[in-house]
Coordinates of C-alpha atoms and ligand atoms in Angstrom, one line a residue:
M855 CA 102.4 74.1 55.3
V856 CA 103.0 71.6 58.1
S857 CA 100.3 70.2 60.3
V858 CA 100.6 68.9 63.8
S859 CA 98.0 66.6 65.5
Y860 CA 97.0 65.6 69.0
G861 CA 94.0 63.3 69.3
K862 CA 91.2 64.8 67.2
Y863 CA 92.9 68.1 66.9
T864 CA 95.1 69.2 64.0
V865 CA 96.9 72.6 63.7
E866 CA 98.2 73.9 60.4
L867 CA 101.4 75.7 60.8
P868 CA 102.4 78.5 60.9
V869 CA 99.5 80.1 62.7
R870 CA 99.0 83.8 61.9
V871 CA 98.7 85.8 65.1
K872 CA 97.4 89.4 64.8
L873 CA 97.0 92.3 67.2
F874 CA 93.7 92.6 68.9
I875 CA 92.5 96.2 68.9
D876 CA 89.0 97.5 69.3
G877 CA 87.5 94.0 69.0
E878 CA 89.3 93.3 65.7
E879 CA 92.3 91.1 64.8
V880 CA 94.5 93.5 62.8
P881 CA 97.9 93.5 61.2
S882 CA 100.8 95.7 62.4
S883 CA 100.4 99.3 61.0
R884 CA 104.2 99.1 60.1
G885 CA 103.9 95.6 58.5
R886 CA 106.3 94.1 60.9
T887 CA 106.2 90.5 62.1
F888 CA 108.2 88.1 64.2
T889 CA 108.2 84.3 64.4
R890 CA 107.9 81.8 67.2
E891 CA 109.6 78.4 66.8
N892 CA 108.6 75.2 68.5
P893 CA 111.0 74.7 71.5
A894 CA 110.8 70.9 71.0
H895 CA 111.4 71.1 67.2
I896 CA 113.4 74.2 66.6
D897 CA 113.2 73.8 62.8
Q898 CA 109.4 74.2 63.0
T899 CA 107.9 77.7 62.8
L900 CA 104.7 77.8 64.9
A901 CA 103.5 81.3 64.5
I902 CA 104.0 84.5 62.5
V903 CA 103.1 87.3 64.8
E904 CA 102.2 90.9 64.0
E905 CA 104.4 93.3 66.0
A906 CA 102.8 96.4 67.3
S907 CA 104.2 99.8 66.3
I908 CA 104.0 102.7 68.6
D909 CA 100.9 103.9 66.6
D910 CA 99.2 100.5 67.2
L911 CA 100.0 100.7 70.9
N912 CA 98.7 104.3 71.1
R913 CA 95.5 103.2 69.4
A914 CA 95.1 100.3 71.8
V915 CA 95.5 102.6 74.8
D916 CA 93.3 105.3 73.4
I917 CA 90.5 102.8 72.8
A918 CA 90.8 101.3 76.3
R919 CA 90.8 104.9 77.7
E920 CA 87.7 105.9 75.7
V921 CA 85.7 102.8 76.6
F922 CA 86.5 103.4 80.3
D923 CA 86.0 107.2 80.4
K924 CA 82.8 107.2 78.4
D925 CA 81.5 104.0 79.9
K926 CA 80.9 102.7 76.4
Y927 CA 78.7 99.7 76.2
S928 CA 78.0 100.4 79.9
W929 CA 81.1 98.4 80.6
V930 CA 82.0 100.2 83.8
T931 CA 78.4 100.4 85.2
N932 CA 76.8 97.2 84.1
Y933 CA 78.3 94.5 86.3
R934 CA 75.7 91.9 85.3
Q935 CA 77.2 92.0 81.8
R936 CA 80.6 91.5 83.2
I937 CA 79.5 88.5 85.3
R938 CA 78.0 86.8 82.2
I939 CA 81.1 87.4 80.1
L940 CA 83.5 86.1 82.7
Y941 CA 81.4 83.0 83.4
K942 CA 81.1 82.4 79.6
T943 CA 84.8 82.8 79.1
A944 CA 85.5 80.1 81.8
E945 CA 83.0 77.8 80.1
I946 CA 84.6 78.3 76.7
L947 CA 88.1 77.6 78.1
R948 CA 86.8 74.4 79.7
E949 CA 85.0 73.2 76.6
E950 CA 88.0 73.7 74.5
A951 CA 90.6 72.8 77.1
E952 CA 92.3 70.0 75.1
R953 CA 92.7 72.0 72.0
I954 CA 94.0 75.0 73.9
A955 CA 96.3 72.8 75.9
M956 CA 97.8 71.7 72.6
T957 CA 98.6 75.3 71.7
V958 CA 100.3 75.7 75.1
A959 CA 102.3 72.5 74.7
L960 CA 103.4 73.5 71.3
E961 CA 104.7 76.9 72.0
N962 CA 105.7 76.6 75.7
G963 CA 106.9 73.0 75.7
M964 CA 104.6 72.2 78.7
P965 CA 103.7 68.5 78.6
M966 CA 100.0 67.9 77.6
R967 CA 98.9 66.5 81.0
Q968 CA 100.1 69.7 82.7
A969 CA 98.9 71.9 79.9
K970 CA 95.3 70.6 80.2
S971 CA 95.3 71.4 83.9
H972 CA 96.8 74.7 83.1
V973 CA 93.9 75.6 80.9
L974 CA 91.4 74.5 83.5
A975 CA 93.2 76.5 86.2
A976 CA 92.8 79.6 84.0
A977 CA 89.1 78.8 83.6
D978 CA 88.8 78.7 87.4
V979 CA 90.3 82.2 87.6
F980 CA 87.7 83.6 85.2
E981 CA 84.9 81.8 87.1
F982 CA 86.1 82.9 90.5
Y983 CA 86.1 86.6 89.5
A984 CA 82.8 86.3 87.7
G985 CA 81.4 85.6 91.1
L986 CA 82.9 88.8 92.6
A987 CA 81.8 91.4 90.0
D988 CA 78.6 92.1 91.9
K989 CA 80.3 92.2 95.2
L990 CA 82.3 95.4 95.0
Y991 CA 80.8 96.5 98.2
G992 CA 81.8 99.7 99.8
E993 CA 81.3 100.8 103.4
S994 CA 79.3 103.5 105.2
I995 CA 80.6 104.8 108.5
V996 CA 78.4 106.9 110.9
L997 CA 80.9 109.3 112.5
N998 CA 81.1 110.5 116.0
N999 CA 79.7 113.9 115.0
G1000 CA 76.6 112.2 113.4
N1001 CA 77.8 112.7 109.9
V1002 CA 78.3 109.9 107.4
T1003 CA 81.3 109.0 105.3
L1004 CA 80.9 106.6 102.5
L1005 CA 83.7 104.5 100.9
F1006 CA 83.0 103.6 97.3
K1007 CA 85.0 100.9 95.5
E1008 CA 85.7 102.0 91.9
P1009 CA 87.7 100.5 89.0
V1010 CA 91.2 101.8 88.8
G1011 CA 90.9 102.6 85.1
V1012 CA 93.0 101.5 82.2
V1013 CA 95.2 98.5 83.2
A1014 CA 98.5 97.7 81.4
A1015 CA 98.9 93.9 81.8
V1016 CA 102.4 92.5 81.0
S1017 CA 102.7 88.8 81.3
P1018 CA 105.5 86.1 81.1
W1019 CA 105.6 82.9 79.0
N1020 CA 106.1 80.2 81.7
F1021 CA 102.4 79.8 82.6
P1022 CA 100.9 81.8 79.7
L1023 CA 97.2 81.4 80.5
T1024 CA 97.0 81.6 84.3
Q1025 CA 99.4 84.4 84.6
A1026 CA 97.3 86.5 82.2
A1027 CA 94.0 85.3 83.7
R1028 CA 95.0 86.6 87.1
K1029 CA 95.3 90.1 85.8
I1030 CA 92.6 90.2 83.1
A1031 CA 89.8 88.5 85.0
P1032 CA 89.9 90.6 88.2
A1033 CA 90.5 93.8 86.1
L1034 CA 87.4 93.0 84.1
A1035 CA 85.4 92.1 87.2
A1036 CA 86.3 95.5 88.7
G1037 CA 85.1 97.3 85.5
C1038 CA 88.5 98.2 84.2
T1039 CA 89.7 98.1 80.6
V1040 CA 92.9 96.4 79.6
V1041 CA 95.8 96.7 77.2
W1042 CA 97.8 93.4 77.4
K1043 CA 101.3 92.7 76.2
P1044 CA 101.9 88.9 76.4
A1045 CA 105.3 87.4 76.3
S1046 CA 106.7 87.0 72.7
Y1047 CA 107.3 83.2 73.3
T1048 CA 103.6 82.5 73.8
P1049 CA 101.5 84.6 71.4
M1050 CA 99.2 81.7 70.4
S1051 CA 98.2 81.1 74.0
A1052 CA 97.4 84.8 74.3
M1053 CA 95.2 84.5 71.2
E1054 CA 93.2 81.7 72.8
I1055 CA 92.3 84.0 75.7
Y1056 CA 91.2 87.0 73.7
R1057 CA 89.3 84.8 71.3
A1058 CA 87.5 83.1 74.2
L1059 CA 86.7 86.6 75.6
A1060 CA 85.4 87.8 72.3
K1061 CA 83.3 84.7 71.8
A1062 CA 81.9 85.2 75.3
G1063 CA 80.6 88.6 74.1
L1064 CA 83.2 91.0 75.4
P1065 CA 82.4 94.5 74.0
K1066 CA 84.9 96.0 71.6
G1067 CA 88.0 97.7 73.0
V1068 CA 87.6 96.4 76.6
V1069 CA 90.7 94.2 76.1
N1070 CA 93.3 95.1 73.5
V1071 CA 96.4 93.0 72.9
V1072 CA 99.7 94.2 71.5
Y1073 CA 102.7 91.9 70.7
G1074 CA 106.3 92.9 70.5
P1075 CA 109.6 93.1 72.5
G1076 CA 109.4 94.0 76.2
A1077 CA 112.1 96.7 75.8
T1078 CA 110.1 98.6 73.2
V1079 CA 106.4 97.7 73.2
G1080 CA 106.2 96.7 76.9
N1081 CA 108.2 99.6 78.0
E1082 CA 106.1 102.2 76.0
L1083 CA 103.0 100.6 77.4
V1084 CA 103.9 100.7 81.1
K1085 CA 105.0 104.4 80.9
H1086 CA 102.0 105.4 78.8
P1087 CA 100.4 108.5 80.4
K1088 CA 96.9 107.2 79.7
V1089 CA 97.5 104.0 81.7
D1090 CA 96.4 104.0 85.4
Y1091 CA 97.7 100.7 86.7
V1092 CA 100.5 98.4 85.7
S1093 CA 100.1 94.7 86.5
F1094 CA 103.4 92.9 85.7
T1095 CA 104.7 89.4 86.0
G1096 CA 108.2 88.6 85.1
E1097 CA 111.8 88.8 86.2
T1098 CA 112.8 90.9 89.2
T1099 CA 115.3 92.9 87.1
T1100 CA 112.4 93.8 84.7
G1101 CA 110.2 94.6 87.7
K1102 CA 112.7 97.2 88.8
L1103 CA 112.7 98.9 85.4
I1104 CA 108.9 98.9 85.4
M1105 CA 108.8 100.5 88.9
Q1106 CA 111.0 103.2 87.6
Q1107 CA 108.9 103.8 84.6
A1108 CA 105.7 103.8 86.7
A1109 CA 107.3 106.3 89.1
A1110 CA 107.2 109.1 86.5
G1111 CA 103.4 109.0 86.5
I1112 CA 103.0 107.8 90.1
K1113 CA 101.1 104.8 88.6
R1114 CA 99.9 102.1 90.9
I1115 CA 101.7 98.8 90.2
G1116 CA 101.4 95.1 91.0
L1117 CA 104.6 93.1 90.5
E1118 CA 104.9 89.3 90.5
L1119 CA 108.6 88.6 90.3
G1120 CA 111.2 85.9 90.7
G1121 CA 111.9 83.4 93.5
K1122 CA 114.5 81.2 95.0
N1123 CA 112.2 79.0 97.0
P1124 CA 113.3 76.7 99.8
G1125 CA 111.9 73.3 100.7
L1126 CA 112.7 72.6 104.4
V1127 CA 112.8 68.9 105.3
F1128 CA 113.0 68.3 109.0
E1129 CA 114.2 65.1 110.7
D1130 CA 110.6 63.9 111.4
A1131 CA 109.4 64.5 107.9
N1132 CA 107.7 61.8 105.8
I1133 CA 110.6 61.5 103.3
E1134 CA 108.5 59.9 100.6
E1135 CA 106.0 62.8 100.8
A1136 CA 108.8 65.4 100.8
V1137 CA 110.5 63.8 97.8
R1138 CA 107.4 63.6 95.7
A1139 CA 106.4 67.2 96.6
I1140 CA 109.9 68.5 95.8
V1141 CA 110.0 66.7 92.4
F1142 CA 106.5 68.0 91.6
G1143 CA 107.2 71.5 92.9
G1144 CA 110.8 71.8 91.7
L1145 CA 110.7 70.2 88.2
R1146 CA 107.2 70.9 86.9
N1147 CA 107.4 72.9 83.7
A1148 CA 111.2 71.9 83.6
G1149 CA 111.7 74.1 86.7
Q1150 CA 110.6 77.2 84.8
A1151 CA 108.2 78.2 87.6
C1152 CA 108.5 81.2 89.8
G1153 CA 107.3 79.3 92.9
A1154 CA 109.5 76.2 92.2
I1155 CA 111.5 74.6 95.0
S1156 CA 115.0 75.3 93.9
R1157 CA 116.8 74.9 97.3
V1158 CA 116.3 71.8 99.4
L1159 CA 117.3 72.5 103.0
V1160 CA 117.5 69.1 104.8
H1161 CA 118.3 68.1 108.3
E1162 CA 121.6 66.3 108.4
S1163 CA 120.1 63.2 110.0
V1164 CA 117.8 62.5 107.0
H1165 CA 120.0 64.0 104.4
D1166 CA 121.4 60.8 102.8
K1167 CA 118.0 59.1 102.7
L1168 CA 116.3 62.2 101.1
V1169 CA 119.0 62.8 98.5
S1170 CA 119.2 59.2 97.3
R1171 CA 115.4 59.0 96.9
L1172 CA 115.2 62.5 95.3
V1173 CA 117.8 61.4 92.7
E1174 CA 115.9 58.2 92.1
V1175 CA 112.5 59.8 91.5
S1176 CA 114.0 62.7 89.5
K1177 CA 115.8 60.2 87.2
S1178 CA 112.5 58.4 86.6
L1179 CA 110.9 61.4 84.9
V1180 CA 110.1 61.0 81.2
I1181 CA 111.6 63.9 79.2
G1182 CA 110.5 64.4 75.7
E1183 CA 107.8 65.3 73.3
P1184 CA 105.3 67.7 75.0
L1185 CA 102.4 66.3 72.9
D1186 CA 103.0 62.8 74.3
D1187 CA 100.7 62.0 77.2
N1188 CA 103.5 60.1 78.9
T1189 CA 105.9 63.0 79.0
D1190 CA 106.7 64.5 82.5
M1191 CA 109.1 67.2 81.4
G1192 CA 109.3 69.0 78.0
P1193 CA 112.1 71.3 76.6
L1194 CA 113.1 74.7 78.0
I1195 CA 111.5 77.6 76.4
S1196 CA 114.4 79.0 74.3
K1197 CA 118.1 78.8 73.4
A1198 CA 118.7 81.7 75.7
Q1199 CA 117.1 79.9 78.6
E1200 CA 119.0 76.7 77.8
E1201 CA 122.3 78.6 77.8
K1202 CA 121.4 80.3 81.1
V1203 CA 120.6 77.0 82.8
L1204 CA 123.6 75.2 81.4
S1205 CA 125.9 78.0 82.6
Y1206 CA 124.6 77.5 86.1
I1207 CA 125.2 73.8 85.9
Q1208 CA 128.8 74.5 84.7
F1209 CA 129.3 77.0 87.5
G1210 CA 128.1 74.4 90.1
K1211 CA 130.6 71.8 88.7
E1212 CA 133.4 74.3 88.6
A1213 CA 132.7 75.4 92.1
G1214 CA 133.2 71.8 93.2
F1215 CA 129.7 71.1 94.6
K1216 CA 128.9 67.4 94.8
V1217 CA 126.8 66.3 91.8
A1218 CA 124.2 64.0 93.2
L1219 CA 122.4 63.7 89.8
D1220 CA 124.3 64.5 86.7
G1221 CA 122.0 65.7 84.0
G1222 CA 122.2 68.5 81.6
K1223 CA 121.9 68.9 77.9
L1224 CA 120.3 65.8 76.3
S1225 CA 121.2 64.6 72.8
G1226 CA 120.1 61.9 70.3
G1227 CA 116.7 61.5 68.7
I1228 CA 114.1 64.1 69.5
Y1229 CA 116.6 65.7 72.0
D1230 CA 118.7 67.0 69.1
K1231 CA 115.7 69.0 67.8
G1232 CA 114.9 71.0 70.9
Y1233 CA 116.1 72.6 74.2
F1234 CA 116.0 69.5 76.3
V1235 CA 117.8 69.6 79.6
S1236 CA 117.5 66.8 82.3
P1237 CA 117.5 67.5 86.0
V1238 CA 120.7 68.2 87.9
I1239 CA 120.9 67.9 91.7
F1240 CA 123.9 69.5 93.5
D1241 CA 124.5 68.4 97.0
N1242 CA 126.2 70.2 100.0
V1243 CA 125.9 73.5 98.2
D1244 CA 127.2 76.7 99.9
P1245 CA 124.1 78.7 100.8
K1246 CA 126.0 81.9 99.8
S1247 CA 126.9 80.7 96.4
R1248 CA 125.2 81.9 93.2
L1249 CA 123.7 78.4 92.8
A1250 CA 121.8 78.9 96.1
Q1251 CA 121.1 82.7 95.7
E1252 CA 120.1 83.3 92.1
E1253 CA 117.0 82.3 90.2
I1254 CA 118.0 79.7 87.6
F1255 CA 114.5 78.9 86.2
G1256 CA 115.4 75.4 85.1
P1257 CA 115.6 71.8 86.4
V1258 CA 118.5 72.5 88.8
I1259 CA 118.1 71.8 92.5
A1260 CA 120.6 72.8 95.2
V1261 CA 120.6 70.6 98.4
I1262 CA 121.9 72.3 101.6
P1263 CA 122.1 70.3 104.9
F1264 CA 121.3 72.0 108.2
R1265 CA 121.6 71.1 111.9
T1266 CA 119.0 73.2 113.7
E1267 CA 115.7 74.7 113.1
Q1268 CA 117.1 78.2 113.6
E1269 CA 119.8 77.6 111.0
A1270 CA 117.3 76.3 108.5
I1271 CA 115.2 79.5 108.9
E1272 CA 118.2 81.7 108.5
I1273 CA 119.4 79.9 105.3
A1274 CA 115.8 80.0 103.9
N1275 CA 115.5 83.7 104.5
N1276 CA 118.9 84.7 103.4
V1277 CA 118.1 85.5 99.8
I1278 CA 116.7 88.6 98.1
Y1279 CA 113.5 86.7 97.2
G1280 CA 110.5 85.8 99.2
L1281 CA 107.9 84.1 97.0
T1282 CA 107.2 80.6 98.4
A1283 CA 108.5 78.0 100.9
S1284 CA 107.6 74.4 101.8
I1285 CA 108.0 72.8 105.2
F1286 CA 108.0 69.1 105.6
T1287 CA 107.5 67.9 109.2
K1288 CA 105.0 65.8 111.2
D1289 CA 105.1 68.3 114.1
P1290 CA 102.2 70.8 113.6
A1291 CA 103.7 73.2 116.3
R1292 CA 107.0 73.3 114.5
A1293 CA 105.3 73.7 111.1
L1294 CA 103.4 76.8 112.2
R1295 CA 106.4 78.2 114.2
V1296 CA 108.6 78.0 111.2
A1297 CA 105.9 79.2 108.8
R1298 CA 105.6 82.4 110.8
K1299 CA 109.3 83.0 110.6
L1300 CA 109.7 82.4 106.9
Q1301 CA 109.8 85.5 104.6
A1302 CA 107.5 84.2 101.9
G1303 CA 104.2 85.1 100.4
T1304 CA 103.1 81.4 100.4
V1305 CA 104.2 78.7 102.8
W1306 CA 103.1 75.1 102.1
I1307 CA 103.1 72.6 104.9
N1308 CA 103.8 69.1 103.6
D1309 CA 103.0 70.1 100.0
A1310 CA 104.4 72.3 97.3
Y1311 CA 103.1 74.5 94.5
T1312 CA 99.4 74.3 94.8
Q1313 CA 97.7 77.6 94.2
P1314 CA 94.0 77.8 95.3
V1315 CA 92.3 80.5 93.3
E1316 CA 90.5 81.5 96.6
G1317 CA 93.9 82.1 98.3
I1318 CA 96.5 84.6 97.3
W1319 CA 99.7 84.7 95.3
G1320 CA 102.5 87.2 95.7
G1321 CA 105.9 87.8 97.1
Y1322 CA 107.8 89.3 100.0
K1323 CA 111.0 91.2 99.5
Q1324 CA 112.2 91.3 95.8
S1325 CA 109.6 88.8 94.8
G1326 CA 107.0 91.5 94.3
I1327 CA 104.5 94.0 95.4
G1328 CA 100.8 93.3 95.8
R1329 CA 98.8 90.1 95.6
E1330 CA 97.0 88.2 92.9
L1331 CA 94.2 85.7 93.2
G1332 CA 91.4 85.6 95.8
L1333 CA 89.7 88.7 97.2
Y1334 CA 93.0 90.6 97.5
G1335 CA 93.6 90.1 93.8
L1336 CA 90.5 92.0 93.1
E1337 CA 91.4 94.9 95.5
E1338 CA 94.4 95.6 93.4
F1339 CA 92.2 96.8 90.6
L1340 CA 90.0 99.0 92.8
E1341 CA 90.3 102.6 93.9
I1342 CA 88.7 103.6 97.2
K1343 CA 86.8 106.9 97.1
Q1344 CA 85.6 108.6 100.3
V1345 CA 82.4 110.7 100.1
Y1346 CA 81.7 112.6 103.2
V1347 CA 78.2 113.8 103.8
D1348 CA 77.2 116.5 106.2
T1349 CA 73.9 115.6 107.7
T1350 CA 73.5 118.6 110.1
G1351 CA 73.0 121.5 107.6
S1352 CA 74.4 123.7 110.5
L1353 CA 76.4 126.9 109.8
D1354 CA 78.2 126.5 113.1
R1355 CA 80.3 123.4 112.9
P1356 CA 82.8 122.5 115.6
H1357 CA 85.6 121.6 113.2
W1358 CA 85.2 125.0 111.4
R1359 CA 85.0 127.0 114.6
T1360 CA 88.1 125.4 116.2
V1361 CA 90.3 126.6 113.3
M1362 CA 88.7 129.8 112.1
K1363 CA 86.4 132.4 113.6
I1364 CA 84.1 132.4 110.5
D1365 CA 81.0 132.1 112.7
K1366 CA 81.8 135.7 113.8
L1367 CA 81.8 137.1 110.2
Ligands
NAD2122 P1 110.6 88.9 81.6 O1 110.8 89.9 82.7 O2 111.8 88.7 80.7 O3 109.4 89.2 80.7 C1 108.1 89.3 81.2 C2 107.2 90.2 80.3 O4 107.7 91.5 80.4 C3 107.3 89.8 78.9 O5 106.0 90.0 78.3 C4 108.3 90.8 78.3 O6 108.2 91.0 76.9 C5 108.0 92.0 79.1 N1 109.1 93.0 79.3 C6 110.5 92.7 79.3 N2 111.2 93.9 79.4 C7 110.3 94.9 79.6 C8 110.3 96.3 79.9 N3 111.5 96.9 80.0 N4 109.2 97.0 80.0 C9 108.0 96.3 79.9 N5 107.8 95.0 79.7 C10 109.0 94.3 79.5 O7 110.2 87.5 82.3 P2 110.0 86.1 81.6 O8 111.3 85.6 81.2 O9 108.9 86.2 80.6 O10 109.4 85.2 82.8 C11 110.1 84.6 83.7 C12 110.2 85.4 85.0 O11 108.9 85.6 85.5 C13 110.9 84.6 86.1 O12 111.8 85.5 86.8 C14 109.8 84.2 87.0 O13 110.1 83.9 88.4 C15 108.8 85.3 86.9 N6 107.5 84.9 87.2 C16 106.9 85.3 88.4 C17 105.6 84.9 88.7 C18 105.0 85.3 90.0 O14 103.8 85.1 90.1 N7 105.7 85.8 90.9 C19 104.9 84.0 87.8 C20 105.5 83.6 86.6 C21 106.8 84.1 86.3

């Protein structure tokens, strides 16, 4: 046994992570497990994880179905219970934020400072939706003919939640918290790279008093366990966050059952720096927005579109600030950037760096694979900034998901908008300018679910998150994030009692019978 410590916390490795079905942590019915290594110390096994069989998955869905359909524990009807549990979950996450952050840092490679705020952000999501569980108001409409039609908001049913590894707690919270607030039940398949973070969430929910079977968790490969879950006939709604290519597969699977879906997918997000921008503000926002979590962030700025008149100044300062980042041990409070999540991700990022160099783009900051000391033990890659990148090239079109930034100069506002929009994605964009009229004019023309003006990558829980184009379907967070988990039912009430109704009479002569 190995132990790892941070402050007053010590974790004995490897951690055993089990399936969570009907309120119990259980082993795989087939006895299969997989392991998760530490991306900063690849010789260290962090977790041994039970892999769900198809029988386990079916059991998880059946239980979620039964709790929902029979309203077991009054889960669907008693919203006060749901409010209490969601608030309590937020409280538990906050109380244990540092310990849970350690788990995130270990398995995701996210530096501790960021990991702590990540836990608190997940707590905010539970708290926000706790406050909405008693506000599932419908509508009543008095019609022209004097009758009344009522619109009820009802939970959509059994939700399949499939989440990624890059922000393991918040991405899951944005699905689970509104689903629970709405009165749904959930079967969740977390990413295989971050099983321990998932365990923290369902343990917090259980500790908060969640009735058995309301949330069930199955681990395993996306291609098998994830795939079977999203096409399961007893699932009503699929909430997915991950790659656009996976999102396309999920849409196809959901089509067979005409299931409702919410998709949060990839991005290739531009930061537009105009000639009147505060360059220091723009640089700091770009470094924060582009390199946090080592660039493994769907909303990361990965293209910097800069007016030619401020290009040199911006690039030299961007290089300077990017170079100053401390890359290293995620459990060290001084670290700004940890390792990439996996060997596969490292290879993918390095292949884009190689492509950029072979394509002949100017290398403004030459980083890449780091070696020596701790760097030899993990997937550490330092930032690379390419300059004068062709906007049509792969470097400027494809999601890299690593610390690689492509700088593209522009001459006019119109040209900047065209370059910004000329990708398949439409998740986020940042605009840096001191001119408020320009900021709003450009914001309206950008095809992106979120546009920040003089900032990057802040995600208020009260707002929304979601993408245009191939960045997704639907919205998470805020009031809209709750609507995703609600059906709207119309109940039309005749108030006349008359046997002679104009709408009957117009179509059929039944009043003459
Ligand atoms: P991924 O698509 O590889 O996997 C996401 C989840 O889907 C995992 O749990 C995986 O096991 C599962 N999965 C994989 N194939 C599946 C299938 N055929 N059927 C069902 N489930 C399947 O993505 P990832 O590598 O975990 O995450 C990174 C991606 O997520 C990036 O593209 C990033 O932009 C995107 N992302 C988007 C948002 C957003 O809000 N738009 C947020 C975070 C991450």
